[in-house]
Coordinates of C-alpha atoms in Angstrom, one line a residue:
M10 CA -21.4 18.4 -15.3
D11 CA -19.4 21.5 -15.8
T12 CA -16.7 21.4 -18.4
F13 CA -13.3 22.5 -17.6
K14 CA -11.2 24.7 -19.8
P15 CA -8.6 22.3 -21.5
G16 CA -4.9 22.7 -20.3
T17 CA -6.0 23.7 -16.8
F18 CA -5.2 21.8 -13.7
Q19 CA -8.8 21.1 -12.8
Y20 CA -9.2 19.8 -16.6
H21 CA -6.5 17.3 -16.1
L22 CA -7.6 16.5 -12.5
N23 CA -11.1 15.6 -13.8
K24 CA -9.6 13.3 -16.5
C25 CA -8.1 11.3 -13.6
F26 CA -11.5 10.8 -12.1
E27 CA -13.0 9.9 -15.4
I28 CA -10.3 7.3 -16.2
A29 CA -10.4 5.7 -12.8
A30 CA -14.4 5.5 -13.0
E31 CA -14.3 4.0 -16.5
K32 CA -11.4 1.6 -16.3
Y33 CA -11.4 0.7 -12.6
N34 CA -14.9 1.4 -11.3
C35 CA -13.2 3.8 -8.8
E36 CA -15.2 7.0 -7.9
D37 CA -12.5 8.8 -6.3
P38 CA -8.8 7.7 -7.1
F39 CA -7.5 10.3 -4.6
D40 CA -9.3 8.8 -1.7
K41 CA -6.9 7.0 0.5
C42 CA -4.4 7.2 -2.3
K43 CA -6.2 4.6 -4.5
Y44 CA -4.4 6.1 -7.6
R45 CA -1.1 4.5 -6.2
E46 CA -2.9 1.1 -6.2
I47 CA -3.9 1.7 -9.8
I48 CA -0.3 2.8 -10.8
A49 CA 1.1 -0.3 -9.1
A50 CA -1.3 -2.7 -10.7
E51 CA -0.7 -1.4 -14.1
K52 CA 3.2 -1.6 -13.6
L53 CA 3.1 -5.0 -12.0
G54 CA 0.6 -6.5 -14.3
H55 CA -2.0 -7.2 -11.6
D56 CA -5.8 -7.2 -11.7
L57 CA -6.9 -4.2 -9.4
F58 CA -10.2 -5.1 -7.5
E59 CA -13.0 -2.8 -8.6
G60 CA -14.1 -0.1 -6.3
A61 CA -13.2 -0.4 -2.8
S62 CA -11.2 -3.6 -1.6
G63 CA -11.2 -4.6 2.0
G64 CA -14.1 -5.0 3.9
K65 CA -14.5 -6.9 7.1
Y66 CA -17.0 -9.3 5.8
N67 CA -15.7 -9.7 2.2
D68 CA -13.5 -12.7 2.1
E69 CA -12.9 -12.5 -1.6
T70 CA -11.2 -8.9 -1.4
Y71 CA -10.4 -8.9 2.4
G72 CA -6.9 -7.6 3.1
A73 CA -5.8 -7.3 -0.5
D74 CA -6.1 -4.9 -3.3
A75 CA -5.3 -7.0 -6.5
T76 CA -4.7 -10.4 -7.8
D77 CA -1.8 -11.6 -9.7
P78 CA -2.6 -13.6 -12.8
K79 CA 1.0 -14.8 -13.0
D80 CA 0.5 -16.3 -9.6
N81 CA -2.7 -18.3 -10.1
D82 CA -4.8 -15.1 -9.3
G83 CA -3.3 -15.2 -5.9
K84 CA -4.3 -12.0 -3.7
V85 CA -1.9 -9.2 -3.4
E86 CA -2.1 -6.4 -0.7
Y87 CA -0.3 -3.1 -1.5
K88 CA 1.0 -0.5 1.0
S89 CA 2.6 2.7 -0.2
A90 CA 4.9 5.1 1.1
K91 CA 5.7 8.6 -0.1
M92 CA 9.3 9.6 -0.7
T93 CA 10.6 13.1 -0.1
K94 CA 12.7 14.7 -2.7
T95 CA 15.8 14.1 -0.6
Q96 CA 14.9 10.5 -0.1
Y97 CA 14.3 10.1 -4.0
D98 CA 17.8 11.7 -4.7
K99 CA 19.3 9.4 -2.2
Y100 CA 17.7 6.3 -3.9
K101 CA 19.1 7.5 -7.3
K102 CA 22.4 7.7 -6.0
R103 CA 21.9 4.2 -4.3
V104 CA 22.4 5.4 -0.8
L105 CA 18.9 5.5 0.6
K106 CA 19.0 4.5 4.4
K107 CA 15.2 4.9 5.7
K108 CA 12.6 2.8 7.3
Y109 CA 9.1 2.8 5.7
A110 CA 6.0 1.5 7.4
M111 CA 3.3 -0.6 6.0
V112 CA 0.1 0.3 8.1
Y113 CA -2.7 -2.4 8.6
N114 CA -5.7 -0.9 10.2
G115 CA -7.4 -4.3 9.9
A116 CA -5.0 -6.0 12.1
Y117 CA -6.8 -5.5 15.4
D118 CA -7.1 -9.1 16.6
K119 CA -5.4 -12.7 16.0
E120 CA -8.3 -13.7 13.7
S121 CA -7.9 -10.8 11.5
I122 CA -4.2 -11.0 11.2
A123 CA -4.6 -14.6 10.4
R124 CA -6.8 -13.6 7.3
Y125 CA -3.6 -12.0 5.8
A126 CA -1.9 -15.5 5.7
N127 CA -2.6 -16.3 2.1
I128 CA -1.9 -12.8 0.6
R129 CA 1.3 -11.4 -0.9
H130 CA 2.4 -8.1 0.7
M131 CA 4.0 -5.3 -1.2
I132 CA 5.2 -1.8 -0.2
N133 CA 5.3 0.6 -3.1
L134 CA 7.6 3.5 -2.7
F135 CA 6.2 6.7 -4.6
Y136 CA 8.0 9.9 -5.6
K137 CA 5.1 12.1 -6.7
A138 CA 3.3 10.1 -9.3
E139 CA 6.4 7.8 -10.0
L140 CA 6.4 4.2 -8.7
V141 CA 10.1 4.2 -7.6
A142 CA 10.3 0.7 -6.1
T143 CA 8.3 -2.2 -5.1
V144 CA 9.4 -4.5 -2.4
E145 CA 7.7 -7.8 -1.9
V146 CA 7.8 -8.4 2.0
P147 CA 7.5 -12.0 3.1
T148 CA 4.2 -12.9 4.4
D149 CA 5.5 -14.7 7.6
Y150 CA 7.5 -11.6 8.5
V151 CA 4.2 -9.4 8.3
L152 CA 2.1 -11.9 10.2
E153 CA 4.8 -12.2 12.8
T154 CA 5.2 -8.5 13.2
L155 CA 1.5 -7.6 13.4
N156 CA 1.0 -10.4 16.1
K157 CA 4.0 -9.1 18.0
N158 CA 2.6 -5.5 17.9
L159 CA -0.9 -6.8 18.9
D160 CA 0.6 -8.5 21.8
Y161 CA 2.3 -5.4 22.9
D162 CA -0.7 -3.4 22.4
N163 CA -2.7 -5.8 24.4
T164 CA -0.4 -5.6 27.3
R165 CA -0.7 -2.1 27.4
R166 CA -4.6 -2.2 27.4
A167 CA -4.4 -4.8 30.1
N168 CA -2.4 -2.2 32.2
G169 CA -5.2 0.5 31.5
E170 CA -3.8 2.4 28.8
I171 CA -6.0 3.4 25.9
V172 CA -4.5 2.0 22.7
T173 CA -5.8 2.6 19.1
T174 CA -7.0 -0.6 17.3
N175 CA -5.6 0.9 14.1
C176 CA -2.1 1.6 12.7
N177 CA -0.5 -1.9 13.3
S178 CA 2.6 -1.3 11.4
V179 CA 5.2 -3.5 9.8
G180 CA 8.6 -1.8 9.1
V181 CA 10.7 -2.2 6.0
Q182 CA 14.3 -0.9 6.5
F183 CA 16.3 0.3 3.5
V184 CA 20.3 0.5 3.7
D185 CA 22.0 1.6 0.4
N186 CA 18.8 1.1 -1.4
T187 CA 18.3 -2.6 -0.4
P188 CA 15.6 -3.7 2.0
T189 CA 16.7 -5.7 4.9
I190 CA 13.6 -7.9 4.5
G191 CA 12.0 -8.8 1.3
E192 CA 13.0 -8.2 -2.3
I193 CA 12.6 -5.5 -5.0
I194 CA 10.6 -6.9 -7.6
D195 CA 10.3 -4.1 -10.2

C-alpha cells in the first residue's frame, strides 16, 4: 500500500480507515456514515456490531447497530442526522426548533416492522464529527409511526401509485432543544 505524507489530509483519512478496520472490523467507516455509529458506540459505551449490521436474514443483528452491556446486551439501533452550522449554533443557545428524520429502509412490511420491537431506537445529532446529542425514542412510537406510514403507502399503491419501499421515516421534533418525543440521554 502507498504511504501517505504525514500531516496531509490523505494521511489522516487513511488513519481513520486503519482504526476502523483494526478496532471494529469495518472496511469503510465512511460508507453509509458508519463512522457516526462508531462515535456513538464509543460515547455511549455500547458494543458495536462488527462489519455491517442489518441483514434481512440475520436475526442476531437485524435492525440494530450495537448492544448495550448496561442493558443486558439489549440491541440498539442508531439513526443519525447532520446538523448545519446554524442548527448547531441554535442548539448551543438552547433555541433549536427542528424536525429530524429517522429513516428505516428495512420497514417495508408488517413483519419487518415487527422485528424492531425488541430494539432501543436512538437518533444521534452530529455537527461535523461531534456527537451533539442522542435522543432515545420510545420503541412503541417508532413501531406505531412505521406502521402508520406503511398503511398510508399501501393505500397509495392500491390506488395505482408507484411508491418506494424504502425511506419509511420517524420524525423527532425539537422545540427549544427538547425533543417532543423521547429523551436526551447523553
